Amino acid sequence: MTHRPPSRVLLVAVGLPLAITAVGIALLFAWLSELPDPIAVHWGFDGPNGFAPPSTYLMFYSLLGIGFVVLFGAFAISGRRVGPNWVQKALASTSLGVAVVMLLIFVGTSAVQRGLDDAVDAPDIGWLVIGGIAAGLLAGLAGWFIQPKTVNSASELAAALPLRLAPEERAVWLAKTRTPAGALAVIIFAIVLVIGATVFVTVQSDGAAWFLLFAPLVLVALALLTTSWRVRVDENGLIVRSVLGWPVYRLPAGEIEKAGVTEVYPGADFGGWGLRWAPNRRFGIITRGGSALEVVRKDGRTLVVTVDDAATGAALLAAYAAAPRPQ
Amino acid sequence: MLIRVDPSSEAPIFEQLAASVRAEVARGALVPGDRLPAARDLADSLDVNIHTVLHAYQALRDEGLVDLRRGRGAVITDQAVAGVELHGSVRELVAEARRLGVGAPAVIALINEEFRS
């Protein structure tokens, strides 16, 4: 059953941010001839220290603005359950807030340079950045309340029937879960974007910001560590281990309340792919959409792992969770 | 993949391991190209002798269900799935043979004859 996302969610996640970005693009375009070439695009404590052609600035803003709407908007409206859940509302609000921040900063930094002959004379913009961020936060908050009331979409897990094991019988369930090629392509693209951005900033700052290059390195490491996993159920419980050996997530059989199968929509339920945290103490190892093994612990926490043949894994886990514990 | 062994059962453990793999191939949980766990890992998980696991893998290799390659381990072959597709025909044949009162040896002889022609 697929429901169209509520219109107010669409408005906050996509409609308003796109309109705001369009206004910004229009203003920058209209001012192109009045701006010094190059204009100041980066400020230090002593004033402007980074410059670029105004058309480049405009293009950068357009790409970033639309890019963020696509990113946050797509995740926010990707759900199919009734009413927006907490994650979707947060993503939509973020989309709106980011659009406002970027409008004020890009348009503001350009506005103060209109009519200038030399961008070096551009005034200080610290107050503009602070104001922009504050306005963005307020816009995000407004976006939250514009949207319909939060619907808790995590439905009660249907516990799997325990696999029937003979008294002496031992069983092991092994599975792999891999991020599909499409999602991997998005991740790689995002990392390439970050590499491009950090190189740009490093060059702009004449090498002063070289330490930023650690950021893409961290992203690459995270991608390698978290995109492919081995899942195993045996008498000890559940183990989910990255193919690189770490991280490892262990769930002892004695701590399991129930296990079952659920349908996962990464964007709507967890806000994306990878190691994700969601409301109601849910933690997910999410490599794809579709069926997943869900385990509820006795302390109320929930672990979700997207994996094929989850039904068999859940049944075996249920059998071991119900087995009497050796003292 | 689900692998089950029951030490108290009459069937030898290696046969039970092989039967588990055959069952997983039959229901599509294992497909050509999938790799079975390393013999040592499976032996540790199920608390059985590593040679028992190797025996099971060799039996599966002899059947044509897996390829044993150095460094890669036991990999499900394409023929494994073909065997599954044949399963339906085999079931029909055996049911028909039973109806007609023809025993297994006679049926096998007929099959061999057919292969020879």
mmCIF file of N, CA, C and O in Angstrom, chain A residues 208-291:
data_model
loop_
_atom_site.group_PDB
_atom_site.id
_atom_site.type_symbol
_atom_site.label_atom_id
_atom_site.label_comp_id
_atom_site.label_asym_id
_atom_site.label_seq_id
_atom_site.Cartn_x
_atom_site.Cartn_y
_atom_site.Cartn_z
ATOM 1 N N ALA A 208 45.893 26.611 3.509
ATOM 2 C CA ALA A 208 45.733 26.711 4.968
ATOM 3 C C ALA A 208 44.768 25.664 5.494
ATOM 4 O O ALA A 208 44.865 25.253 6.644
ATOM 5 N N ALA A 209 43.838 25.232 4.678
ATOM 6 C CA ALA A 209 42.808 24.307 5.175
ATOM 7 C C ALA A 209 43.102 22.876 4.773
ATOM 8 O O ALA A 209 42.198 22.070 4.646
ATOM 9 N N TRP A 210 44.372 22.509 4.599
ATOM 10 C CA TRP A 210 44.727 21.178 4.105
ATOM 11 C C TRP A 210 44.199 20.064 4.996
ATOM 12 O O TRP A 210 43.905 18.979 4.536
ATOM 13 N N PHE A 211 44.025 20.385 6.282
ATOM 14 C CA PHE A 211 43.576 19.324 7.190
ATOM 15 C C PHE A 211 42.158 18.869 6.853
ATOM 16 O O PHE A 211 41.733 17.794 7.262
ATOM 17 N N LEU A 212 41.421 19.715 6.090
ATOM 18 C CA LEU A 212 40.074 19.315 5.700
ATOM 19 C C LEU A 212 40.085 18.068 4.827
ATOM 20 O O LEU A 212 39.090 17.373 4.716
ATOM 21 N N LEU A 213 41.253 17.799 4.186
ATOM 22 C CA LEU A 213 41.322 16.633 3.315
ATOM 23 C C LEU A 213 41.144 15.333 4.085
ATOM 24 O O LEU A 213 40.934 14.288 3.488
ATOM 25 N N PHE A 214 41.260 15.388 5.410
ATOM 26 C CA PHE A 214 40.967 14.198 6.207
ATOM 27 C C PHE A 214 39.509 13.780 6.069
ATOM 28 O O PHE A 214 39.180 12.614 6.213
ATOM 29 N N ALA A 215 38.657 14.753 5.782
ATOM 30 C CA ALA A 215 37.217 14.451 5.727
ATOM 31 C C ALA A 215 36.906 13.379 4.684
ATOM 32 O O ALA A 215 36.271 12.379 5.005
ATOM 33 N N PRO A 216 37.347 13.556 3.429
ATOM 34 C CA PRO A 216 37.062 12.475 2.479
ATOM 35 C C PRO A 216 37.717 11.162 2.854
ATOM 36 O O PRO A 216 37.151 10.094 2.602
ATOM 37 N N LEU A 217 38.879 11.211 3.504
ATOM 38 C CA LEU A 217 39.518 9.974 3.922
ATOM 39 C C LEU A 217 38.642 9.230 4.926
ATOM 40 O O LEU A 217 38.468 8.009 4.850
ATOM 41 N N VAL A 218 38.084 9.973 5.866
ATOM 42 C CA VAL A 218 37.190 9.371 6.853
ATOM 43 C C VAL A 218 35.976 8.772 6.158
ATOM 44 O O VAL A 218 35.539 7.660 6.481
ATOM 45 N N LEU A 219 35.433 9.509 5.186
ATOM 46 C CA LEU A 219 34.260 9.013 4.476
ATOM 47 C C LEU A 219 34.564 7.715 3.741
ATOM 48 O O LEU A 219 33.770 6.779 3.743
ATOM 49 N N VAL A 220 35.730 7.659 3.081
ATOM 50 C CA VAL A 220 36.105 6.441 2.364
ATOM 51 C C VAL A 220 36.224 5.275 3.343
ATOM 52 O O VAL A 220 35.741 4.176 3.099
ATOM 53 N N ALA A 221 36.877 5.541 4.484
ATOM 54 C CA ALA A 221 37.026 4.482 5.486
ATOM 55 C C ALA A 221 35.667 4.005 5.966
ATOM 56 O O ALA A 221 35.402 2.803 6.064
ATOM 57 N N LEU A 222 34.780 4.950 6.273
ATOM 58 C CA LEU A 222 33.440 4.579 6.730
ATOM 59 C C LEU A 222 32.714 3.768 5.678
ATOM 60 O O LEU A 222 32.053 2.780 5.978
ATOM 61 N N ALA A 223 32.831 4.183 4.416
ATOM 62 C CA ALA A 223 32.148 3.462 3.341
ATOM 63 C C ALA A 223 32.668 2.029 3.269
ATOM 64 O O ALA A 223 31.900 1.085 3.164
ATOM 65 N N LEU A 224 33.988 1.871 3.344
ATOM 66 C CA LEU A 224 34.556 0.528 3.259
ATOM 67 C C LEU A 224 34.104 -0.335 4.423
ATOM 68 O O LEU A 224 33.848 -1.514 4.274
ATOM 69 N N LEU A 225 34.020 0.273 5.613
ATOM 70 C CA LEU A 225 33.726 -0.510 6.802
ATOM 71 C C LEU A 225 32.257 -0.890 6.916
ATOM 72 O O LEU A 225 31.917 -1.830 7.617
ATOM 73 N N THR A 226 31.364 -0.134 6.288
ATOM 74 C CA THR A 226 29.950 -0.316 6.611
ATOM 75 C C THR A 226 29.065 -0.712 5.437
ATOM 76 O O THR A 226 27.856 -0.743 5.574
ATOM 77 N N THR A 227 29.635 -1.025 4.275
ATOM 78 C CA THR A 227 28.736 -1.325 3.162
ATOM 79 C C THR A 227 28.478 -2.806 2.954
ATOM 80 O O THR A 227 27.582 -3.188 2.225
ATOM 81 N N SER A 228 29.254 -3.656 3.604
ATOM 82 C CA SER A 228 29.100 -5.083 3.367
ATOM 83 C C SER A 228 29.224 -5.847 4.680
ATOM 84 O O SER A 228 30.179 -5.638 5.421
ATOM 85 N N TRP A 229 28.262 -6.735 4.961
ATOM 86 C CA TRP A 229 28.219 -7.366 6.271
ATOM 87 C C TRP A 229 27.956 -8.857 6.179
ATOM 88 O O TRP A 229 27.317 -9.331 5.256
ATOM 89 N N ARG A 230 28.447 -9.588 7.197
ATOM 90 C CA ARG A 230 28.112 -11.012 7.341
ATOM 91 C C ARG A 230 27.226 -11.167 8.577
ATOM 92 O O ARG A 230 27.563 -10.680 9.651
ATOM 93 N N VAL A 231 26.113 -11.858 8.367
ATOM 94 C CA VAL A 231 25.162 -12.045 9.462
ATOM 95 C C VAL A 231 25.147 -13.506 9.852
ATOM 96 O O VAL A 231 25.177 -14.396 8.996
ATOM 97 N N ARG A 232 25.054 -13.775 11.139
ATOM 98 C CA ARG A 232 25.082 -15.160 11.598
ATOM 99 C C ARG A 232 24.196 -15.340 12.811
ATOM 100 O O ARG A 232 24.221 -14.538 13.739
ATOM 101 N N VAL A 233 23.412 -16.408 12.768
ATOM 102 C CA VAL A 233 22.615 -16.784 13.941
ATOM 103 C C VAL A 233 23.058 -18.170 14.369
ATOM 104 O O VAL A 233 23.081 -19.094 13.565
ATOM 105 N N ASP A 234 23.446 -18.305 15.628
ATOM 106 C CA ASP A 234 23.722 -19.631 16.157
ATOM 107 C C ASP A 234 23.246 -19.663 17.604
ATOM 108 O O ASP A 234 22.572 -18.728 18.059
ATOM 109 N N GLU A 235 23.608 -20.732 18.331
ATOM 110 C CA GLU A 235 23.030 -20.886 19.671
ATOM 111 C C GLU A 235 23.374 -19.732 20.594
ATOM 112 O O GLU A 235 22.688 -19.478 21.583
ATOM 113 N N ASN A 236 24.439 -18.974 20.259
ATOM 114 C CA ASN A 236 24.811 -17.843 21.106
ATOM 115 C C ASN A 236 23.965 -16.614 20.834
ATOM 116 O O ASN A 236 23.901 -15.721 21.678
ATOM 117 N N GLY A 237 23.342 -16.569 19.659
ATOM 118 C CA GLY A 237 22.531 -15.408 19.344
ATOM 119 C C GLY A 237 22.846 -14.890 17.951
ATOM 120 O O GLY A 237 23.126 -15.661 17.036
ATOM 121 N N LEU A 238 22.801 -13.575 17.822
ATOM 122 C CA LEU A 238 22.997 -12.941 16.525
ATOM 123 C C LEU A 238 24.319 -12.190 16.511
ATOM 124 O O LEU A 238 24.676 -11.531 17.485
ATOM 125 N N ILE A 239 25.069 -12.342 15.412
ATOM 126 C CA ILE A 239 26.276 -11.535 15.223
ATOM 127 C C ILE A 239 26.212 -10.899 13.838
ATOM 128 O O ILE A 239 25.970 -11.590 12.851
ATOM 129 N N VAL A 240 26.435 -9.602 13.762
ATOM 130 C CA VAL A 240 26.521 -8.919 12.481
ATOM 131 C C VAL A 240 27.909 -8.294 12.402
ATOM 132 O O VAL A 240 28.265 -7.459 13.217
ATOM 133 N N ARG A 241 28.680 -8.768 11.437
ATOM 134 C CA ARG A 241 30.084 -8.355 11.382
ATOM 135 C C ARG A 241 30.407 -7.780 10.021
ATOM 136 O O ARG A 241 30.044 -8.347 8.998
ATOM 137 N N SER A 242 31.090 -6.633 9.993
ATOM 138 C CA SER A 242 31.522 -6.065 8.731
ATOM 139 C C SER A 242 32.490 -7.014 8.046
ATOM 140 O O SER A 242 33.246 -7.722 8.702
ATOM 141 N N VAL A 243 32.497 -7.039 6.710
ATOM 142 C CA VAL A 243 33.401 -7.961 6.018
ATOM 143 C C VAL A 243 34.854 -7.623 6.318
ATOM 144 O O VAL A 243 35.725 -8.471 6.179
ATOM 145 N N LEU A 244 35.117 -6.394 6.742
ATOM 146 C CA LEU A 244 36.488 -6.028 7.090
ATOM 147 C C LEU A 244 36.840 -6.436 8.516
ATOM 148 O O LEU A 244 37.939 -6.188 8.973
ATOM 149 N N GLY A 245 35.899 -7.018 9.221
ATOM 150 C CA GLY A 245 36.187 -7.508 10.560
ATOM 151 C C GLY A 245 35.668 -6.617 11.670
ATOM 152 O O GLY A 245 35.396 -7.075 12.770
ATOM 153 N N TRP A 246 35.546 -5.349 11.385
ATOM 154 C CA TRP A 246 35.038 -4.406 12.395
ATOM 155 C C TRP A 246 34.229 -3.344 11.669
ATOM 156 O O TRP A 246 34.605 -2.967 10.578
ATOM 157 N N PRO A 247 33.103 -2.846 12.162
ATOM 158 C CA PRO A 247 32.503 -3.135 13.467
ATOM 159 C C PRO A 247 31.803 -4.485 13.541
ATOM 160 O O PRO A 247 31.499 -5.105 12.551
ATOM 161 N N VAL A 248 31.550 -4.897 14.792
ATOM 162 C CA VAL A 248 30.827 -6.132 15.058
ATOM 163 C C VAL A 248 29.695 -5.818 16.027
ATOM 164 O O VAL A 248 29.905 -5.122 17.018
ATOM 165 N N TYR A 249 28.510 -6.317 15.703
ATOM 166 C CA TYR A 249 27.374 -6.112 16.606
ATOM 167 C C TYR A 249 26.895 -7.476 17.079
ATOM 168 O O TYR A 249 26.548 -8.337 16.275
ATOM 169 N N ARG A 250 26.907 -7.672 18.398
ATOM 170 C CA ARG A 250 26.506 -8.962 18.977
ATOM 171 C C ARG A 250 25.227 -8.809 19.775
ATOM 172 O O ARG A 250 25.079 -7.863 20.542
ATOM 173 N N LEU A 251 24.330 -9.771 19.599
ATOM 174 C CA LEU A 251 23.101 -9.791 20.381
ATOM 175 C C LEU A 251 22.970 -11.175 21.001
ATOM 176 O O LEU A 251 22.544 -12.115 20.323
ATOM 177 N N PRO A 252 23.337 -11.345 22.264
ATOM 178 C CA PRO A 252 23.244 -12.674 22.887
ATOM 179 C C PRO A 252 21.806 -13.165 22.939
ATOM 180 O O PRO A 252 20.869 -12.382 23.141
ATOM 181 N N ALA A 253 21.653 -14.485 22.770
ATOM 182 C CA ALA A 253 20.312 -15.067 22.726
ATOM 183 C C ALA A 253 19.525 -14.736 23.983
ATOM 184 O O ALA A 253 18.308 -14.522 23.940
ATOM 185 N N GLY A 254 20.212 -14.700 25.116
ATOM 186 C CA GLY A 254 19.517 -14.457 26.380
ATOM 187 C C GLY A 254 18.914 -13.070 26.489
ATOM 188 O O GLY A 254 18.033 -12.828 27.318
ATOM 189 N N GLU A 255 19.378 -12.118 25.656
ATOM 190 C CA GLU A 255 18.864 -10.746 25.746
ATOM 191 C C GLU A 255 17.737 -10.486 24.769
ATOM 192 O O GLU A 255 17.259 -9.353 24.661
ATOM 193 N N ILE A 256 17.326 -11.526 24.038
ATOM 194 C CA ILE A 256 16.349 -11.303 22.973
ATOM 195 C C ILE A 256 14.930 -11.515 23.469
ATOM 196 O O ILE A 256 14.609 -12.540 24.059
ATOM 197 N N GLU A 257 14.089 -10.507 23.208
ATOM 198 C CA GLU A 257 12.680 -10.609 23.551
ATOM 199 C C GLU A 257 11.935 -11.296 22.416
ATOM 200 O O GLU A 257 11.180 -12.229 22.635
ATOM 201 N N LYS A 258 12.107 -10.781 21.190
ATOM 202 C CA LYS A 258 11.508 -11.440 20.040
ATOM 203 C C LYS A 258 12.246 -11.054 18.764
ATOM 204 O O LYS A 258 12.943 -10.046 18.691
ATOM 205 N N ALA A 259 12.076 -11.910 17.740
ATOM 206 C CA ALA A 259 12.715 -11.686 16.449
ATOM 207 C C ALA A 259 11.682 -11.892 15.357
ATOM 208 O O ALA A 259 10.792 -12.737 15.484
ATOM 209 N N GLY A 260 11.824 -11.133 14.269
ATOM 210 C CA GLY A 260 10.863 -11.285 13.181
ATOM 211 C C GLY A 260 11.366 -10.599 11.925
ATOM 212 O O GLY A 260 12.526 -10.181 11.849
ATOM 213 N N VAL A 261 10.484 -10.474 10.956
ATOM 214 C CA VAL A 261 10.830 -9.873 9.668
ATOM 215 C C VAL A 261 10.044 -8.573 9.500
ATOM 216 O O VAL A 261 8.861 -8.518 9.825
ATOM 217 N N THR A 262 10.731 -7.531 9.011
ATOM 218 C CA THR A 262 10.012 -6.287 8.698
ATOM 219 C C THR A 262 10.404 -5.794 7.311
ATOM 220 O O THR A 262 11.418 -6.199 6.758
ATOM 221 N N GLU A 263 9.593 -4.884 6.787
ATOM 222 C CA GLU A 263 9.902 -4.192 5.541
ATOM 223 C C GLU A 263 10.563 -2.866 5.886
ATOM 224 O O GLU A 263 10.047 -2.126 6.715
ATOM 225 N N VAL A 264 11.688 -2.586 5.237
ATOM 226 C CA VAL A 264 12.406 -1.346 5.543
ATOM 227 C C VAL A 264 12.419 -0.418 4.326
ATOM 228 O O VAL A 264 12.686 -0.860 3.207
ATOM 229 N N TYR A 265 12.086 0.844 4.546
ATOM 230 C CA TYR A 265 12.301 1.897 3.554
ATOM 231 C C TYR A 265 13.409 2.785 4.118
ATOM 232 O O TYR A 265 13.158 3.576 5.024
ATOM 233 N N PRO A 266 14.629 2.656 3.597
ATOM 234 C CA PRO A 266 15.773 3.333 4.235
ATOM 235 C C PRO A 266 15.547 4.830 4.472
ATOM 236 O O PRO A 266 15.792 5.314 5.568
ATOM 237 N N GLY A 267 15.054 5.533 3.458
ATOM 238 C CA GLY A 267 14.900 6.980 3.599
ATOM 239 C C GLY A 267 13.886 7.334 4.665
ATOM 240 O O GLY A 267 14.158 8.115 5.563
ATOM 241 N N ALA A 268 12.734 6.741 4.576
ATOM 242 C CA ALA A 268 11.635 7.116 5.459
ATOM 243 C C ALA A 268 11.812 6.587 6.873
ATOM 244 O O ALA A 268 11.429 7.238 7.838
ATOM 245 N N ASP A 269 12.375 5.387 7.011
ATOM 246 C CA ASP A 269 12.448 4.783 8.335
ATOM 247 C C ASP A 269 13.721 5.151 9.081
ATOM 248 O O ASP A 269 13.712 5.228 10.306
ATOM 249 N N PHE A 270 14.810 5.296 8.351
ATOM 250 C CA PHE A 270 16.088 5.506 9.022
ATOM 251 C C PHE A 270 16.823 6.736 8.523
ATOM 252 O O PHE A 270 17.917 7.008 8.976
ATOM 253 N N GLY A 271 16.266 7.438 7.577
ATOM 254 C CA GLY A 271 16.938 8.627 7.071
ATOM 255 C C GLY A 271 18.115 8.327 6.181
ATOM 256 O O GLY A 271 18.943 9.193 5.928
ATOM 257 N N GLY A 272 18.231 7.105 5.684
ATOM 258 C CA GLY A 272 19.329 6.825 4.764
ATOM 259 C C GLY A 272 19.883 5.427 4.916
ATOM 260 O O GLY A 272 19.274 4.552 5.521
ATOM 261 N N TRP A 273 21.065 5.216 4.361
ATOM 262 C CA TRP A 273 21.711 3.904 4.362
ATOM 263 C C TRP A 273 22.880 3.877 5.333
ATOM 264 O O TRP A 273 23.405 4.915 5.725
ATOM 265 N N GLY A 274 23.293 2.678 5.708
ATOM 266 C CA GLY A 274 24.477 2.525 6.551
ATOM 267 C C GLY A 274 24.094 2.203 7.979
ATOM 268 O O GLY A 274 23.106 1.540 8.231
ATOM 269 N N LEU A 275 24.905 2.664 8.921
ATOM 270 C CA LEU A 275 24.598 2.475 10.346
ATOM 271 C C LEU A 275 23.708 3.638 10.758
ATOM 272 O O LEU A 275 24.133 4.778 10.729
ATOM 273 N N ARG A 276 22.457 3.339 11.089
ATOM 274 C CA ARG A 276 21.490 4.406 11.315
ATOM 275 C C ARG A 276 20.812 4.281 12.661
ATOM 276 O O ARG A 276 20.539 3.177 13.127
ATOM 277 N N TRP A 277 20.523 5.416 13.246
ATOM 278 C CA TRP A 277 19.756 5.438 14.493
ATOM 279 C C TRP A 277 18.393 6.078 14.202
ATOM 280 O O TRP A 277 18.299 7.076 13.487
ATOM 281 N N ALA A 278 17.355 5.491 14.753
ATOM 282 C CA ALA A 278 16.015 6.002 14.512
ATOM 283 C C ALA A 278 15.303 6.142 15.856
ATOM 284 O O ALA A 278 15.739 5.581 16.861
ATOM 285 N N PRO A 279 14.198 6.913 15.893
ATOM 286 C CA PRO A 279 13.471 7.095 17.153
ATOM 287 C C PRO A 279 13.024 5.767 17.748
ATOM 288 O O PRO A 279 13.010 4.746 17.069
ATOM 289 N N ASN A 280 12.669 5.779 19.016
ATOM 290 C CA ASN A 280 12.236 4.588 19.745
ATOM 291 C C ASN A 280 13.371 3.585 19.901
ATOM 292 O O ASN A 280 13.148 2.376 19.885
ATOM 293 N N ARG A 281 14.568 4.090 20.043
ATOM 294 C CA ARG A 281 15.739 3.263 20.351
ATOM 295 C C ARG A 281 15.955 2.186 19.284
ATOM 296 O O ARG A 281 16.259 1.039 19.597
ATOM 297 N N ARG A 282 15.739 2.549 18.034
ATOM 298 C CA ARG A 282 15.977 1.626 16.945
ATOM 299 C C ARG A 282 17.334 1.906 16.324
ATOM 300 O O ARG A 282 17.694 3.052 16.082
ATOM 301 N N PHE A 283 18.075 0.835 16.070
ATOM 302 C CA PHE A 283 19.368 0.944 15.403
ATOM 303 C C PHE A 283 19.338 0.030 14.204
ATOM 304 O O PHE A 283 18.888 -1.114 14.305
ATOM 305 N N GLY A 284 19.804 0.514 13.058
ATOM 306 C CA GLY A 284 19.718 -0.288 11.848
ATOM 307 C C GLY A 284 21.039 -0.401 11.123
ATOM 308 O O GLY A 284 21.822 0.547 11.078
ATOM 309 N N ILE A 285 21.304 -1.593 10.595
ATOM 310 C CA ILE A 285 22.404 -1.790 9.655
ATOM 311 C C ILE A 285 21.709 -1.946 8.320
ATOM 312 O O ILE A 285 21.235 -3.015 7.962
ATOM 313 N N ILE A 286 21.609 -0.819 7.585
ATOM 314 C CA ILE A 286 20.715 -0.721 6.437
ATOM 315 C C ILE A 286 21.527 -0.638 5.151
ATOM 316 O O ILE A 286 22.164 0.377 4.874
ATOM 317 N N THR A 287 21.523 -1.724 4.384
ATOM 318 C CA THR A 287 22.271 -1.710 3.129
ATOM 319 C C THR A 287 21.361 -1.563 1.920
ATOM 320 O O THR A 287 21.817 -1.266 0.827
ATOM 321 N N ARG A 288 20.075 -1.815 2.114
ATOM 322 C CA ARG A 288 19.134 -1.729 1.006
ATOM 323 C C ARG A 288 17.728 -1.627 1.568
ATOM 324 O O ARG A 288 17.502 -1.795 2.746
ATOM 325 N N GLY A 289 16.745 -1.329 0.673
ATOM 326 C CA GLY A 289 15.350 -1.392 1.110
ATOM 327 C C GLY A 289 14.872 -2.827 1.008
ATOM 328 O O GLY A 289 15.504 -3.667 0.386
ATOM 329 N N GLY A 290 13.741 -3.116 1.630
ATOM 330 C CA GLY A 290 13.181 -4.450 1.514
ATOM 331 C C GLY A 290 13.132 -5.163 2.844
ATOM 332 O O GLY A 290 13.128 -4.556 3.904
ATOM 333 N N SER A 291 13.100 -6.504 2.784
ATOM 334 C CA SER A 291 12.894 -7.265 4.008
ATOM 335 C C SER A 291 14.148 -7.257 4.876
ATOM 336 O O SER A 291 15.274 -7.243 4.386
#
